[in-house]
Amino acid sequence: MIKKFLSIFRNLSATKPQSDGSSSAHWLTKDDPKNPFVLEGFDCYGFVSSMISTTKDPDLARSFVALRSEDGQTLCNTLPEDSAEIPCSLAYAHAGEIRDGAIFKSSAMEEKWDIYLYDNRVYFCRSWAGTLAFVAELTPAENMFHISRVWASRSVEPTLAIRQVDYLVRSHLYKRHIPHPLPADMPRDPNVVALYSFSQYGRLCCFGSFEDTLSQTVLKSEV
């Protein structure tokens, strides 16, 4: 799955680093003083923050621009292609009204997701082509909301799908700098991890981990 994904990404886009010397991701153990998290993983921040996204496909570039004005209403009552329902138990503190509409829109091609909310369902779409990747069912409660089930393509491992949805909620909606999930079958190659991380999460990610990223306490300063 990983090799197929990376080959598609290489065909669609070309990326180039700026001159900061961050040519790859860097492995950090839990005890490394440079690691602010309680998980071990790859520091991707220097790499993703130095990348510029371009595409050789003019249709894809036009698609990204056109999608900036989309409000996501056409996604209502739809699911990802060949999807499976995945039960889960995710909860997030939230005070205030949750309004329908676009709740996150990529502002540049270096950001990879558009997120919409309609009728208590959250729709997670790729920002370049508009592909619907995940749908999450949201249940509002007092000062919080719950996600009890997620729909994702059957090609995505269920545990990874839940971790990805959780990461997108906390990083893109709550603006938290937290570890992003890496697939279990991904080679522990810094270049592969760096490319995957940027292509999946863009410049908003910072640290990829193979460990469980669902814990609400991921910073050492919070322990």
CSV table of C-alpha atoms in Angstrom, one decimal:
chain,number,residue,atom,x,y,z
A,1,MET,CA,0.0,0.0,0.0
A,2,ILE,CA,2.8,2.4,1.0
A,3,LYS,CA,4.8,1.9,-2.2
A,4,LYS,CA,1.7,2.4,-4.4
A,5,PHE,CA,0.8,5.6,-2.5
A,6,LEU,CA,4.3,7.0,-2.8
A,7,SER,CA,4.5,6.2,-6.6
A,8,ILE,CA,1.2,8.0,-7.1
A,9,PHE,CA,2.4,11.1,-5.2
A,10,ARG,CA,5.6,11.3,-7.1
A,11,ASN,CA,3.8,11.2,-10.4
A,12,LEU,CA,1.4,13.9,-9.4
A,13,SER,CA,3.7,16.4,-7.7
A,14,ALA,CA,7.2,17.6,-7.5
A,15,THR,CA,8.5,19.2,-4.3
A,16,LYS,CA,11.7,20.9,-3.5
A,17,PRO,CA,13.3,22.0,-0.3
A,18,GLN,CA,14.3,25.5,0.4
A,19,SER,CA,17.8,26.2,1.6
A,20,ASP,CA,17.6,25.2,5.3
A,21,GLY,CA,19.4,21.9,5.0
A,22,SER,CA,16.4,19.8,6.2
A,23,SER,CA,16.5,17.1,3.6
A,24,SER,CA,14.8,14.4,5.6
A,25,ALA,CA,13.1,13.3,8.8
A,26,HIS,CA,15.2,12.6,11.9
A,27,TRP,CA,14.6,9.7,14.3
A,28,LEU,CA,14.2,10.8,18.0
A,29,THR,CA,13.9,8.4,20.9
A,30,LYS,CA,11.6,9.2,23.8
A,31,ASP,CA,14.5,10.2,26.0
A,32,ASP,CA,16.1,12.5,23.4
A,33,PRO,CA,16.1,16.0,24.9
A,34,LYS,CA,15.2,17.4,21.4
A,35,ASN,CA,12.0,15.3,21.5
A,36,PRO,CA,9.1,17.2,23.2
A,37,PHE,CA,6.7,14.2,23.0
A,38,VAL,CA,6.3,11.1,25.1
A,39,LEU,CA,6.4,9.0,22.0
A,40,GLU,CA,9.4,8.0,19.9
A,41,GLY,CA,9.3,8.9,16.2
A,42,PHE,CA,10.5,11.0,13.3
A,43,ASP,CA,10.9,14.7,13.6
A,44,CYS,CA,9.5,16.0,10.3
A,45,TYR,CA,9.1,19.7,11.1
A,46,GLY,CA,12.2,21.0,9.3
A,47,PHE,CA,11.4,19.0,6.2
A,48,VAL,CA,7.7,19.8,5.8
A,49,SER,CA,8.2,23.5,6.7
A,50,SER,CA,10.8,23.8,3.9
A,51,MET,CA,8.8,22.2,1.2
A,52,ILE,CA,7.0,23.8,-1.7
A,53,SER,CA,4.3,21.9,-3.5
A,54,THR,CA,4.0,22.0,-7.3
A,55,THR,CA,2.2,19.7,-9.8
A,56,LYS,CA,2.9,18.7,-13.3
A,57,ASP,CA,-0.8,18.2,-13.9
A,58,PRO,CA,-2.5,21.5,-14.7
A,59,ASP,CA,-5.9,20.0,-14.1
A,60,LEU,CA,-4.9,19.2,-10.5
A,61,ALA,CA,-3.7,22.8,-10.0
A,62,ARG,CA,-7.0,24.1,-11.4
A,63,SER,CA,-8.9,21.7,-9.1
A,64,PHE,CA,-7.1,23.0,-6.0
A,65,VAL,CA,-8.0,26.6,-6.9
A,66,ALA,CA,-11.6,25.8,-7.7
A,67,LEU,CA,-12.1,23.9,-4.5
A,68,ARG,CA,-11.1,26.9,-2.4
A,69,SER,CA,-14.6,28.3,-2.9
A,70,GLU,CA,-16.4,25.0,-2.3
A,71,ASP,CA,-18.6,24.8,0.9
A,72,GLY,CA,-18.8,21.1,0.9
A,73,GLN,CA,-22.6,20.9,0.8
A,74,THR,CA,-22.5,18.3,-2.0
A,75,LEU,CA,-20.9,15.9,0.4
A,76,CYS,CA,-23.9,15.6,2.6
A,77,ASN,CA,-25.0,12.0,3.1
A,78,THR,CA,-22.1,10.6,1.1
A,79,LEU,CA,-19.3,8.2,2.2
A,80,PRO,CA,-15.8,7.5,0.9
A,81,GLU,CA,-15.6,5.1,-2.1
A,82,ASP,CA,-15.8,1.4,-1.1
A,83,SER,CA,-16.0,2.4,2.6
A,84,ALA,CA,-16.4,0.4,5.8
A,85,GLU,CA,-17.8,1.6,9.1
A,86,ILE,CA,-15.4,1.6,12.0
A,87,PRO,CA,-16.6,1.9,15.6
A,88,CYS,CA,-14.5,4.1,17.8
A,89,SER,CA,-14.6,6.2,20.9
A,90,LEU,CA,-13.1,9.7,20.5
A,91,ALA,CA,-14.0,12.7,22.7
A,92,TYR,CA,-12.9,16.4,22.5
A,93,ALA,CA,-13.6,19.3,24.8
A,94,HIS,CA,-15.7,22.0,23.2
A,95,ALA,CA,-17.6,24.9,24.5
A,96,GLY,CA,-19.8,26.8,22.2
A,97,GLU,CA,-21.9,26.3,19.1
A,98,ILE,CA,-20.8,23.9,16.4
A,99,ARG,CA,-22.0,25.3,13.1
A,100,ASP,CA,-22.4,23.6,9.7
A,101,GLY,CA,-20.1,24.5,6.8
A,102,ALA,CA,-16.4,24.6,6.1
A,103,ILE,CA,-14.5,24.2,9.4
A,104,PHE,CA,-11.0,24.0,7.8
A,105,LYS,CA,-9.9,25.0,4.3
A,106,SER,CA,-6.3,24.7,3.0
A,107,SER,CA,-4.9,28.1,2.2
A,108,ALA,CA,-2.1,26.8,0.0
A,109,MET,CA,-1.1,23.6,-1.8
A,110,GLU,CA,1.3,22.8,1.1
A,111,GLU,CA,-1.8,22.1,3.2
A,112,LYS,CA,-3.5,18.9,2.3
A,113,TRP,CA,-7.0,18.8,3.8
A,114,ASP,CA,-10.4,20.5,3.6
A,115,ILE,CA,-12.8,19.7,6.4
A,116,TYR,CA,-16.6,20.3,6.5
A,117,LEU,CA,-19.4,19.7,9.0
A,118,TYR,CA,-23.0,19.0,8.0
A,119,ASP,CA,-25.8,17.4,10.1
A,120,ASN,CA,-23.4,16.1,12.7
A,121,ARG,CA,-21.1,14.5,10.2
A,122,VAL,CA,-17.6,15.6,9.6
A,123,TYR,CA,-16.2,15.2,6.0
A,124,PHE,CA,-12.5,15.0,5.5
A,125,CYS,CA,-11.4,15.7,1.9
A,126,ARG,CA,-8.1,15.9,0.2
A,127,SER,CA,-7.5,19.6,-0.8
A,128,TRP,CA,-6.0,19.0,-4.2
A,129,ALA,CA,-8.6,16.7,-5.8
A,130,GLY,CA,-11.5,17.0,-3.4
A,131,THR,CA,-11.4,13.2,-2.7
A,132,LEU,CA,-13.5,12.3,0.3
A,133,ALA,CA,-11.2,10.2,2.6
A,134,PHE,CA,-13.1,10.0,5.9
A,135,VAL,CA,-16.5,10.7,7.4
A,136,ALA,CA,-16.9,10.9,11.2
A,137,GLU,CA,-20.2,10.9,13.0
A,138,LEU,CA,-20.3,13.6,15.6
A,139,THR,CA,-22.4,13.6,18.8
A,140,PRO,CA,-22.5,17.0,20.7
A,141,ALA,CA,-22.6,16.8,24.5
A,142,GLU,CA,-22.2,19.4,27.3
A,143,ASN,CA,-18.8,21.1,26.8
A,144,MET,CA,-17.6,18.4,24.4
A,145,PHE,CA,-18.4,16.2,21.4
A,146,HIS,CA,-17.9,12.6,20.7
A,147,ILE,CA,-17.0,10.6,17.6
A,148,SER,CA,-18.5,7.1,17.8
A,149,ARG,CA,-17.9,5.9,14.3
A,150,VAL,CA,-15.8,6.6,11.2
A,151,TRP,CA,-16.2,5.6,7.6
A,152,ALA,CA,-13.0,5.0,5.6
A,153,SER,CA,-11.9,3.1,2.5
A,154,ARG,CA,-11.5,-0.6,3.1
A,155,SER,CA,-7.9,-0.2,1.8
A,156,VAL,CA,-7.1,1.8,5.0
A,157,GLU,CA,-6.3,-0.2,8.1
A,158,PRO,CA,-9.1,0.5,10.6
A,159,THR,CA,-6.8,1.5,13.5
A,160,LEU,CA,-4.9,3.8,11.3
A,161,ALA,CA,-8.1,5.4,10.0
A,162,ILE,CA,-9.2,6.3,13.5
A,163,ARG,CA,-5.7,7.7,14.4
A,164,GLN,CA,-5.8,9.8,11.2
A,165,VAL,CA,-9.2,11.2,12.0
A,166,ASP,CA,-8.2,12.0,15.6
A,167,TYR,CA,-5.0,13.7,14.3
A,168,LEU,CA,-6.8,15.8,11.8
A,169,VAL,CA,-9.3,16.9,14.4
A,170,ARG,CA,-6.7,17.9,16.9
A,171,SER,CA,-4.1,19.4,14.5
A,172,HIS,CA,-6.3,21.1,11.9
A,173,LEU,CA,-9.4,22.1,14.1
A,174,TYR,CA,-7.8,22.5,17.5
A,175,LYS,CA,-4.4,23.8,16.0
A,176,ARG,CA,-2.3,21.5,18.2
A,177,HIS,CA,1.2,20.5,17.3
A,178,ILE,CA,1.0,16.7,18.0
A,179,PRO,CA,2.5,13.5,16.6
A,180,HIS,CA,0.8,12.3,13.4
A,181,PRO,CA,0.2,8.5,12.8
A,182,LEU,CA,2.4,6.5,10.5
A,183,PRO,CA,1.3,3.2,9.0
A,184,ALA,CA,2.6,0.0,10.7
A,185,ASP,CA,3.9,-1.4,7.4
A,186,MET,CA,5.9,1.8,6.4
A,187,PRO,CA,9.7,1.3,6.1
A,188,ARG,CA,11.6,3.0,8.9
A,189,ASP,CA,13.4,5.0,6.2
A,190,PRO,CA,13.7,8.8,7.0
A,191,ASN,CA,13.2,9.8,3.4
A,192,VAL,CA,10.1,7.6,3.0
A,193,VAL,CA,8.6,8.9,6.2
A,194,ALA,CA,9.4,12.5,5.3
A,195,LEU,CA,7.7,12.2,1.9
A,196,TYR,CA,4.7,10.3,3.2
A,197,SER,CA,4.2,12.8,6.1
A,198,PHE,CA,4.3,15.8,3.8
A,199,SER,CA,2.1,14.3,1.2
A,200,GLN,CA,-0.5,13.2,3.8
A,201,TYR,CA,-0.5,16.2,6.2
A,202,GLY,CA,1.5,18.9,4.5
A,203,ARG,CA,3.2,21.7,6.4
A,204,LEU,CA,1.0,21.4,9.4
A,205,CYS,CA,2.6,18.1,10.7
A,206,CYS,CA,5.7,18.0,12.7
A,207,PHE,CA,6.5,14.5,14.2
A,208,GLY,CA,5.5,11.1,12.9
A,209,SER,CA,5.1,8.1,15.2
A,210,PHE,CA,4.3,4.4,14.8
A,211,GLU,CA,3.1,4.3,18.4
A,212,ASP,CA,-0.5,5.0,19.6
A,213,THR,CA,-1.1,8.7,19.0
A,214,LEU,CA,-4.6,8.7,20.4
A,215,SER,CA,-3.6,9.7,24.0
A,216,GLN,CA,-4.6,13.3,24.9
A,217,THR,CA,-1.4,13.6,26.8
A,218,VAL,CA,1.5,13.6,24.3
A,219,LEU,CA,3.7,16.4,25.5
A,220,LYS,CA,6.3,15.8,28.1
A,221,SER,CA,5.4,19.1,29.7
A,222,GLU,CA,1.9,17.7,30.3
A,223,VAL,CA,3.0,14.6,32.1
